[in-house]
Coordinates of C-alpha atoms and ligand atoms in Angstrom, one line a residue:
X1 CA 97.2 84.1 83.5
X2 CA 101.0 84.6 83.0
X3 CA 102.7 85.8 86.1
X4 CA 106.2 84.6 85.6
X5 CA 107.8 88.0 86.4
X6 CA 105.9 88.2 89.7
X7 CA 107.2 84.6 90.5
X8 CA 110.8 85.6 89.9
X9 CA 110.5 88.7 91.9
X10 CA 108.8 86.9 94.8
X11 CA 111.6 84.4 94.9
X12 CA 114.2 87.2 94.9
X13 CA 112.3 89.1 97.5
X14 CA 112.3 86.1 99.8
X15 CA 116.1 86.2 100.0
X16 CA 116.1 89.6 101.7
X17 CA 112.7 90.3 103.1
X18 CA 110.9 88.0 105.6
X19 CA 108.4 86.1 103.5
X20 CA 109.2 88.4 100.5
X21 CA 106.8 91.1 101.7
X22 CA 106.8 94.1 104.0
X23 CA 103.4 93.3 105.5
X24 CA 102.2 89.7 106.0
X25 CA 98.8 89.5 104.4
X26 CA 100.3 90.5 101.1
X27 CA 102.2 87.2 100.9
X28 CA 99.0 85.3 99.8
X29 CA 99.9 82.8 102.6
X30 CA 96.3 81.9 103.5
X31 CA 95.1 81.6 99.9
X32 CA 98.3 80.1 98.4
X33 CA 100.0 81.1 95.2
X34 CA 102.3 83.9 94.2
X35 CA 101.6 87.5 95.3
X36 CA 101.4 89.9 92.3
X37 CA 104.1 92.5 92.0
X38 CA 102.5 95.7 91.1
X39 CA 103.8 98.1 88.5
X40 CA 101.2 100.8 88.7
X41 CA 97.8 101.8 89.7
X42 CA 95.4 104.0 87.8
X43 CA 91.8 104.7 88.9
X44 CA 90.1 101.5 89.8
X45 CA 92.8 99.4 88.1
X46 CA 96.1 97.8 89.1
X47 CA 98.7 96.6 86.6
X48 CA 101.2 93.9 87.6
X49 CA 104.7 93.5 86.3
X50 CA 103.6 90.9 83.8
X51 CA 101.2 93.3 82.2
X52 CA 98.0 91.9 83.6
X53 CA 95.3 94.3 84.5
X54 CA 92.9 94.0 87.5
X55 CA 89.9 95.8 88.9
X56 CA 91.1 96.5 92.4
X57 CA 89.0 96.3 95.5
X58 CA 91.8 96.4 98.0
X59 CA 92.7 100.1 97.2
X60 CA 95.9 99.8 99.2
X61 CA 93.9 98.4 102.1
X62 CA 91.6 101.5 102.3
X63 CA 93.4 104.7 101.5
X64 CA 92.3 105.0 97.9
X65 CA 88.8 106.4 98.2
X66 CA 89.1 108.0 94.8
X67 CA 91.0 105.1 93.1
X68 CA 94.7 105.0 92.4
X69 CA 96.7 108.1 91.7
X70 CA 94.0 110.8 91.2
X71 CA 95.3 113.9 89.4
X72 CA 94.5 116.3 92.3
X73 CA 96.5 114.3 94.9
X74 CA 99.3 113.6 92.5
X75 CA 99.6 117.4 91.7
X76 CA 99.5 118.3 95.4
X77 CA 102.4 116.0 96.1
X78 CA 104.4 117.2 93.1
X79 CA 103.9 120.8 94.1
X80 CA 104.9 120.2 97.6
X81 CA 108.0 118.2 96.5
X82 CA 109.3 121.4 94.9
X83 CA 109.9 122.8 98.3
X84 CA 111.6 119.8 99.9
X85 CA 110.8 116.5 101.5
X86 CA 111.1 116.9 105.3
X87 CA 112.0 119.7 107.7
X88 CA 111.4 118.4 111.2
X89 CA 109.9 121.8 111.9
X90 CA 106.3 123.0 111.8
X91 CA 104.7 124.0 108.5
X92 CA 101.5 126.0 107.8
X93 CA 99.9 123.0 106.1
X94 CA 99.9 121.1 109.4
X95 CA 97.5 123.8 110.8
X96 CA 95.3 123.5 107.7
X97 CA 95.3 119.8 108.1
X98 CA 94.3 120.0 111.8
X99 CA 91.6 122.5 110.9
X100 CA 90.0 120.4 108.3
X101 CA 90.0 117.3 110.4
X102 CA 88.5 119.0 113.4
X103 CA 86.0 120.6 111.1
X104 CA 84.9 117.3 109.5
X105 CA 84.9 115.3 112.7
X106 CA 83.4 117.5 115.5
X107 CA 84.4 115.2 118.4
X108 CA 88.0 115.9 117.5
X109 CA 88.9 119.2 119.1
X110 CA 92.7 118.8 118.8
X111 CA 94.7 116.4 116.7
X112 CA 98.3 115.2 116.5
X113 CA 99.6 113.8 113.2
X114 CA 101.7 110.6 113.2
X115 CA 102.9 108.3 110.5
X116 CA 100.7 105.3 110.6
X117 CA 97.5 103.8 112.1
X118 CA 99.6 101.7 114.4
X119 CA 101.3 104.9 115.8
X120 CA 97.9 106.5 116.2
X121 CA 96.3 103.8 118.2
X122 CA 99.5 103.2 120.3
X123 CA 99.6 106.9 121.1
X124 CA 95.9 107.1 121.9
X125 CA 96.2 104.3 124.5
X126 CA 99.2 106.0 126.1
X127 CA 97.3 109.3 126.2
X128 CA 94.3 107.6 127.7
X129 CA 96.4 106.0 130.3
X130 CA 98.3 109.2 131.1
X131 CA 95.1 111.2 131.3
X132 CA 93.2 108.8 133.6
X133 CA 96.2 107.5 135.6
X134 CA 94.9 103.9 135.0
X135 CA 96.7 101.1 133.2
X136 CA 94.2 98.6 131.7
X137 CA 92.2 98.8 128.6
X138 CA 89.6 96.8 126.8
X139 CA 89.8 95.7 123.2
X140 CA 87.5 93.5 121.3
X141 CA 88.2 90.0 120.0
X142 CA 88.9 90.2 116.3
X143 CA 89.5 93.9 116.2
X144 CA 92.9 95.0 114.9
X145 CA 94.5 98.2 116.1
X146 CA 97.9 97.9 114.5
X147 CA 100.9 95.9 115.8
X148 CA 101.9 97.5 119.1
X149 CA 102.6 94.6 121.5
X150 CA 99.6 95.0 123.8
X151 CA 97.2 95.1 120.8
X152 CA 98.4 91.7 119.4
X153 CA 96.1 89.8 121.7
X154 CA 93.2 88.1 120.0
X155 CA 93.8 90.5 117.1
X156 CA 92.2 90.5 113.6
X157 CA 93.7 91.0 110.1
X158 CA 97.0 89.3 109.3
X159 CA 97.5 88.1 112.8
X160 CA 94.2 86.2 112.6
X161 CA 94.7 85.1 109.0
X162 CA 98.1 83.6 109.8
X163 CA 96.8 81.9 112.9
X164 CA 98.7 84.0 115.5
X165 CA 96.1 86.4 116.8
X166 CA 98.2 86.5 120.0
X167 CA 101.8 87.0 118.7
X168 CA 104.9 85.4 120.1
X169 CA 107.2 88.2 121.3
X170 CA 104.4 89.8 123.3
X171 CA 105.4 89.4 126.9
X172 CA 103.1 88.5 129.7
X173 CA 103.7 91.9 131.1
X174 CA 102.6 93.5 127.9
X175 CA 99.5 91.4 127.7
X176 CA 98.6 91.8 131.4
X177 CA 96.8 95.1 130.9
X178 CA 94.9 94.2 127.8
X179 CA 91.4 92.9 128.6
X180 CA 89.4 91.2 125.8
X181 CA 85.6 91.6 125.3
X182 CA 83.3 90.3 122.7
X183 CA 82.3 92.5 119.8
X184 CA 78.6 93.5 120.0
X185 CA 78.2 91.8 123.4
X186 CA 77.8 94.5 126.0
X187 CA 77.6 92.1 128.9
X188 CA 81.2 91.0 128.2
X189 CA 82.2 94.7 128.7
X190 CA 80.1 95.1 131.8
X191 CA 81.7 92.0 133.3
X192 CA 85.2 93.3 132.8
X193 CA 84.4 96.7 134.2
X194 CA 82.9 95.1 137.3
X195 CA 85.9 92.9 137.7
X196 CA 88.5 95.6 137.2
X197 CA 86.6 98.5 138.8
X198 CA 88.6 101.7 138.7
X199 CA 91.5 100.1 136.8
X200 CA 90.4 100.6 133.2
X201 CA 91.8 103.6 131.3
X202 CA 90.2 103.0 127.9
X203 CA 88.0 101.0 125.6
X204 CA 89.2 100.9 122.0
X205 CA 86.9 99.7 119.3
X206 CA 86.6 99.7 115.5
X207 CA 83.0 101.0 115.2
X208 CA 82.9 99.3 111.9
X209 CA 85.2 96.3 112.3
X210 CA 87.2 95.8 109.1
X211 CA 89.8 93.3 110.2
X212 CA 87.6 90.2 110.7
X213 CA 85.8 90.8 107.4
X214 CA 83.4 93.7 107.9
X215 CA 81.1 93.8 110.9
X216 CA 79.1 96.8 112.0
X217 CA 78.7 97.5 115.7
X218 CA 75.1 97.6 116.8
X219 CA 73.7 101.1 117.6
X220 CA 72.5 100.0 121.0
X221 CA 75.8 98.3 121.8
X222 CA 77.7 101.5 121.0
X223 CA 75.3 103.7 122.9
X224 CA 75.7 101.6 126.0
X225 CA 79.5 101.5 125.5
X226 CA 79.4 105.3 125.4
X227 CA 77.4 105.5 128.6
X228 CA 79.6 103.0 130.5
X229 CA 82.7 104.9 129.6
X230 CA 81.2 108.2 130.8
X231 CA 79.9 106.7 134.0
X232 CA 83.2 104.9 134.8
X233 CA 85.7 107.6 133.7
X234 CA 87.0 105.4 130.9
X235 CA 88.3 107.0 127.7
X236 CA 86.3 105.7 124.7
X237 CA 88.5 105.4 121.6
X238 CA 87.1 104.9 118.2
X239 CA 89.6 103.3 115.9
X240 CA 88.6 104.9 112.6
X241 CA 91.8 104.2 110.8
X242 CA 89.7 102.3 108.2
X243 CA 86.2 103.8 108.6
X244 CA 87.4 107.4 109.0
X245 CA 86.5 109.5 105.9
X246 CA 85.4 106.2 104.3
X247 CA 81.9 105.4 105.5
X248 CA 81.1 109.2 105.9
X249 CA 83.0 112.4 105.9
X250 CA 82.7 112.4 109.7
X251 CA 83.5 108.7 109.9
X252 CA 81.5 105.9 111.6
X253 CA 80.9 108.3 114.6
X254 CA 78.8 110.4 112.2
X255 CA 76.7 107.4 111.2
X256 CA 76.1 106.3 114.8
X257 CA 75.8 109.8 116.1
X258 CA 78.2 109.0 119.0
X259 CA 81.1 111.2 120.1
X260 CA 84.1 109.1 121.3
X261 CA 86.6 110.8 123.6
X262 CA 89.5 110.0 121.2
X263 CA 89.6 108.9 117.6
X264 CA 92.4 107.4 115.6
X265 CA 92.9 107.8 111.9
X266 CA 95.1 106.5 109.1
X267 CA 94.7 105.4 105.4
X268 CA 92.5 108.1 103.7
X269 CA 93.9 110.8 105.8
X270 CA 97.2 110.4 104.0
X271 CA 95.9 110.4 100.5
X272 CA 98.0 107.3 99.9
X273 CA 101.1 108.4 101.8
X274 CA 102.0 107.1 105.2
X275 CA 100.0 109.1 107.7
X276 CA 98.0 108.6 110.9
X277 CA 96.5 110.9 113.5
X278 CA 94.9 110.7 116.9
X279 CA 92.7 113.4 118.4
X280 CA 89.7 114.1 120.5
X281 CA 88.6 116.1 123.5
X282 CA 90.8 119.1 124.2
X283 CA 91.2 118.3 127.9
X284 CA 92.5 114.8 127.0
X285 CA 94.7 116.0 124.1
X286 CA 96.3 118.7 126.3
X287 CA 97.9 115.9 128.3
X288 CA 100.1 115.2 125.3
X289 CA 103.6 116.7 125.2
X290 CA 104.7 119.4 125.0
X291 CA 101.6 120.8 126.7
X292 CA 101.2 117.8 129.0
X293 CA 103.4 115.0 130.3
X294 CA 102.4 112.2 127.9
X295 CA 105.3 111.8 125.6
X296 CA 104.7 111.4 121.9
X297 CA 107.0 112.4 119.0
X298 CA 108.1 111.6 115.4
X299 CA 110.8 112.9 113.1
X300 CA 108.5 112.6 110.0
X301 CA 105.3 113.5 111.8
X302 CA 103.4 116.1 109.8
X303 CA 105.7 115.4 106.8
X304 CA 105.0 118.0 104.1
X305 CA 104.5 115.6 101.3
X306 CA 102.2 113.5 103.4
X307 CA 100.3 116.6 104.6
X308 CA 99.9 117.8 101.0
X309 CA 98.5 114.5 99.9
X310 CA 96.2 114.2 102.9
X311 CA 95.0 117.7 102.7
X312 CA 94.2 117.3 99.1
X313 CA 92.1 114.2 99.9
X314 CA 90.3 115.8 102.8
X315 CA 89.7 119.1 100.9
X316 CA 88.1 117.1 98.1
X317 CA 85.9 115.3 100.6
X318 CA 84.9 118.6 102.2
X319 CA 84.1 120.3 98.9
X320 CA 82.3 117.3 97.4
X321 CA 80.2 115.7 100.2
X322 CA 78.0 114.0 97.5
X323 CA 80.9 111.5 96.9
X324 CA 79.4 109.5 99.8
X325 CA 76.1 109.1 97.9
X326 CA 78.0 108.0 94.9
X327 CA 80.0 105.5 96.9
X328 CA 76.8 104.2 98.5
X329 CA 75.1 103.8 95.2
X330 CA 78.0 101.9 93.7
X331 CA 78.5 99.7 96.7
X332 CA 74.8 99.0 97.0
X333 CA 74.8 98.0 93.3
X334 CA 77.7 95.6 93.9
X335 CA 76.0 94.2 97.0
X336 CA 72.7 93.7 95.1
X337 CA 74.6 91.9 92.2
X338 CA 76.4 89.6 94.7
X339 CA 73.2 88.8 96.5
X340 CA 71.4 88.1 93.3
X341 CA 74.2 85.7 92.4
X342 CA 73.8 84.0 95.7
X343 CA 70.1 83.6 95.2
X344 CA 70.6 82.1 91.8
X345 CA 72.9 79.5 93.2
X346 CA 70.8 78.9 96.3
X347 CA 73.3 80.0 98.9
X348 CA 72.8 82.6 101.6
X349 CA 76.3 83.4 102.6
X350 CA 76.6 86.2 105.1
X351 CA 77.2 89.5 103.4
X352 CA 78.0 92.6 105.5
X353 CA 78.3 96.1 104.1
X354 CA 78.7 99.6 105.6
X355 CA 79.0 102.2 102.8
X356 CA 81.9 101.3 100.6
X357 CA 83.3 98.6 102.9
X358 CA 82.0 95.1 102.5
X359 CA 82.7 91.4 103.0
X360 CA 81.2 88.1 102.0
X361 CA 81.7 85.2 104.4
X362 CA 81.5 81.6 103.5
X363 CA 79.1 80.8 106.2
X364 CA 75.3 80.9 106.0
X365 CA 75.0 82.2 109.6
X366 CA 74.9 85.9 110.3
X367 CA 78.3 87.3 111.1
X368 CA 78.2 89.8 114.1
X369 CA 81.3 89.1 116.0
X370 CA 84.6 87.2 116.0
X371 CA 83.1 83.8 116.7
X372 CA 80.6 84.0 113.9
X373 CA 83.2 85.3 111.5
X374 CA 85.4 82.3 112.3
X375 CA 82.6 80.0 111.0
X376 CA 83.5 81.1 107.5
X377 CA 85.2 78.5 105.4
X378 CA 88.6 79.9 104.6
X379 CA 89.5 77.1 102.2
X380 CA 86.6 78.0 100.0
X381 CA 87.5 81.6 100.3
X382 CA 91.0 80.7 99.0
X383 CA 89.4 79.1 95.9
X384 CA 87.0 82.0 95.4
X385 CA 89.9 84.4 95.6
X386 CA 91.9 82.7 92.9
X387 CA 88.9 82.4 90.6
X388 CA 88.2 86.1 91.0
X389 CA 91.9 86.9 90.4
X390 CA 91.8 84.7 87.2
X391 CA 88.9 86.9 86.0
X392 CA 90.9 90.0 86.7
X393 CA 89.3 91.0 90.0
X394 CA 91.8 91.8 92.8
X395 CA 90.2 91.3 96.3
X396 CA 91.9 90.7 99.6
X397 CA 94.0 87.5 99.7
X398 CA 92.4 86.7 103.1
X399 CA 88.9 86.1 104.3
X400 CA 89.2 88.4 107.3
X401 CA 89.7 91.7 105.5
X402 CA 87.4 94.2 103.8
X403 CA 86.6 94.9 100.2
X404 CA 86.7 98.6 99.3
X405 CA 84.8 100.4 96.5
X406 CA 86.2 103.7 95.2
X407 CA 84.6 106.6 93.3
X408 CA 86.7 105.4 90.3
X409 CA 84.9 102.1 89.9
X410 CA 82.6 102.3 86.9
X411 CA 79.3 100.5 86.3
X412 CA 81.0 98.4 83.6
X413 CA 83.6 97.3 86.1
X414 CA 81.0 96.6 88.8
X415 CA 79.1 94.5 86.3
X416 CA 82.3 92.6 85.3
X417 CA 82.9 92.0 89.0
X418 CA 79.4 90.7 89.6
X419 CA 79.8 88.3 86.6
X420 CA 83.1 87.1 87.9
X421 CA 81.6 86.5 91.3
X422 CA 78.9 84.4 89.8
X423 CA 81.3 82.3 87.7
X424 CA 83.7 81.9 90.7
X425 CA 80.9 80.6 92.9
X426 CA 79.4 78.1 90.4
X427 CA 82.9 76.9 89.8
X428 CA 84.0 76.2 93.3
X429 CA 80.7 75.2 95.1
Ligands
LIG1 N1 96.9 95.5 107.9 C1 96.4 95.5 106.6 C2 95.1 94.8 106.5 N2 94.1 95.1 107.4 C3 97.3 95.0 105.6 C4 98.3 96.0 105.2 C5 99.2 95.7 104.0 O1 99.5 94.5 103.8 O2 99.5 96.6 103.3

């Protein structure tokens, strides 16, 4: 495959941008090779600057539930653009946005719009601390909640992929109030709560972890987490930046039938533009400024273009709830194809899927937490990634990420992907 233009651009980018990219995983560092510079996206496809075409399963790392550049989102942005780009003052669309979010996700009674998932999780933790008057919080090993200092401790995603789950630059002071528990291991949470009795403000979790591959939390585990939080006056935060509006219209909390106290959103909520949000129980959200004392602000928060794109996406979801059946069908089809391939080659690699989020791990042991995810052979993943890319299939350039299916993926494309998967495996194993 000819990628000479991408190579030139990557070299040029490296002169001015750290690592040539504006977000680390994009640099292909863990799989080697040159990142593709993208010219455009359309439906399920990406086109690079050299004119190559790929079936895309990254979908901008989650936002593109309907594929790239769907007409209805594009038109909403264009229409909004006619009126200006940013006012730093309230607009009616922000109310509509809040209404539609609170309608689709009943545990969210009030919501504040921000500009990214990182801002959402950061603000949720501050709110939980302000509301409870306590400082510490629990996160789970391998979960990723954006890059605020106190989250970059045993974090997933790029931090994990690049071998720095605990980042330099995070001071001891910043790290001191972050407590780490093991995903799906309730005893690890109970132990921390017993040890730091009365000091824990919040527990934050990705109910469907999507930053150490894909791992679903156990039902029982989440039920017990809910009860512990209620009993101990701890704010339960579901980080649904990835799973929100992806695994169901009401997010993972709908699937598990659990109401967290706060929820964070990002990705789909922005229809492809930079948006995040955090929301939850009215009594907690009323501690946020200007009603309450917990300060939180943003010049571009509730930006009209972003609201237009996000509102278009959420309205589509609301009006077409059957898209989740369609996504499930397509994703199930892909999973079945992949599993059939594995059977044919006599391998039983772990394969986790929740709706249209999925991951295959190069380990034959079940993957249920960070330690089991780490058993995956990342060198084989790197080879697998390149074989898939050579066949025109664009998946995450890192083992510890998710693969996303959109409504735009056709059966022909899914079949092509299954075939590429088989060929890649027989080639590298
Ligand atoms: N944090 C994202 C992966 N979970 C990567 C974002 C990006 O590179 O765009």
